Amino acid sequence: MKEGRIPFQYGDGSYETYYKIVGELTPSSIPLVFVHGAPGTSHDYGVPLYDLTEGQRSRPVIFYDQIGSSRSTHLPDVPSTFWTFELFIAE
């Protein structure tokens, strides 16, 4: 398992997105990217997907917590206009 934070820039700010890779990510592997639902939640409820990383037909799973959620940068005081498509593209 590998985990960390990836920095990114948006506007005048610097932010970080948390990620976790479970299983072996290789150039020939096709990972499953787990996108958690609803802003403010985390990837934690997807932990049962760890099972996909084992056995003959295993594949790596990539989890992340979108900005504003769980282990990524929290922004409780930004105005609602901050949350744009451009922000999530930058992330």
C-alpha positions as CSV (number, residue, x, y, z in Angstrom):
1,M,0.0,0.0,0.0
2,K,1.2,3.5,-0.8
3,E,-0.4,6.7,0.3
4,G,0.3,10.4,0.3
5,R,-0.8,13.8,-0.7
6,I,-0.5,15.4,-4.1
7,P,-0.1,19.2,-4.1
8,F,-1.9,21.3,-6.7
9,Q,-2.4,25.0,-7.5
10,Y,-5.7,26.7,-8.1
11,G,-6.0,30.4,-8.4
12,D,-3.7,31.9,-5.7
13,G,-3.8,28.9,-3.4
14,S,-2.0,25.7,-2.9
15,Y,-3.9,22.6,-1.8
16,E,-3.4,18.9,-1.4
17,T,-5.4,15.8,-2.4
18,Y,-4.9,12.6,-0.4
19,Y,-4.6,9.3,-2.3
20,K,-4.0,5.7,-1.4
21,I,-3.0,2.9,-3.8
22,V,-3.7,-0.6,-2.7
23,G,-2.1,-3.5,-4.8
24,E,0.7,-3.3,-7.3
25,L,0.4,-0.5,-9.8
26,T,2.4,-1.4,-12.9
27,P,2.6,-0.1,-16.5
28,S,0.5,-3.1,-17.6
29,S,-2.1,-3.1,-14.8
30,I,-5.5,-1.6,-15.2
31,P,-6.4,0.1,-11.9
32,L,-9.9,0.7,-10.5
33,V,-10.2,4.3,-9.4
34,F,-12.7,4.6,-6.5
35,V,-14.5,7.9,-6.4
36,H,-16.3,8.5,-3.2
37,G,-19.8,9.9,-3.4
38,A,-21.0,13.1,-1.8
39,P,-18.8,16.0,-0.9
40,G,-17.4,15.8,2.6
41,T,-17.2,12.0,2.8
42,S,-14.1,9.9,2.4
43,H,-12.8,6.8,0.6
44,D,-13.0,4.8,3.8
45,Y,-16.3,3.0,3.0
46,G,-14.6,1.5,-0.1
47,V,-12.2,-0.5,2.0
48,P,-13.9,-3.8,1.0
49,L,-12.5,-3.2,-2.5
50,Y,-9.1,-4.2,-1.1
51,D,-10.2,-7.7,-1.9
52,L,-9.8,-6.9,-5.6
53,T,-6.0,-6.6,-5.1
54,E,-5.6,-10.3,-4.3
55,G,-5.7,-13.5,-6.3
56,Q,-5.1,-14.4,-9.9
57,R,-7.2,-11.7,-11.4
58,S,-6.1,-9.0,-9.0
59,R,-5.9,-5.3,-10.0
60,P,-4.7,-2.3,-8.1
61,V,-7.3,0.1,-6.5
62,I,-6.7,3.8,-6.3
63,F,-8.6,5.8,-3.7
64,Y,-8.7,9.5,-3.1
65,D,-10.4,12.0,-1.0
66,Q,-11.5,15.1,-3.0
67,I,-10.6,18.5,-1.8
68,G,-12.6,19.6,1.2
69,S,-13.0,15.9,2.3
70,S,-11.4,13.7,4.9
71,R,-7.6,13.7,4.5
72,S,-7.4,16.3,1.8
73,T,-7.2,20.1,2.3
74,H,-10.3,21.4,4.2
75,L,-11.7,24.8,3.3
76,P,-14.6,25.5,5.7
77,D,-14.5,29.3,5.1
78,V,-14.4,29.7,1.3
79,P,-17.5,31.1,-0.4
80,S,-19.7,28.8,-2.4
81,T,-18.4,30.4,-5.6
82,F,-15.0,28.8,-4.9
83,W,-16.4,25.3,-5.7
84,T,-16.2,25.3,-9.5
85,F,-15.6,22.7,-12.3
86,E,-12.3,24.4,-12.8
87,L,-11.3,23.6,-9.2
88,F,-11.9,19.9,-9.7
89,I,-10.2,19.9,-13.0
90,A,-7.1,21.4,-11.4
91,E,-7.3,18.9,-8.6
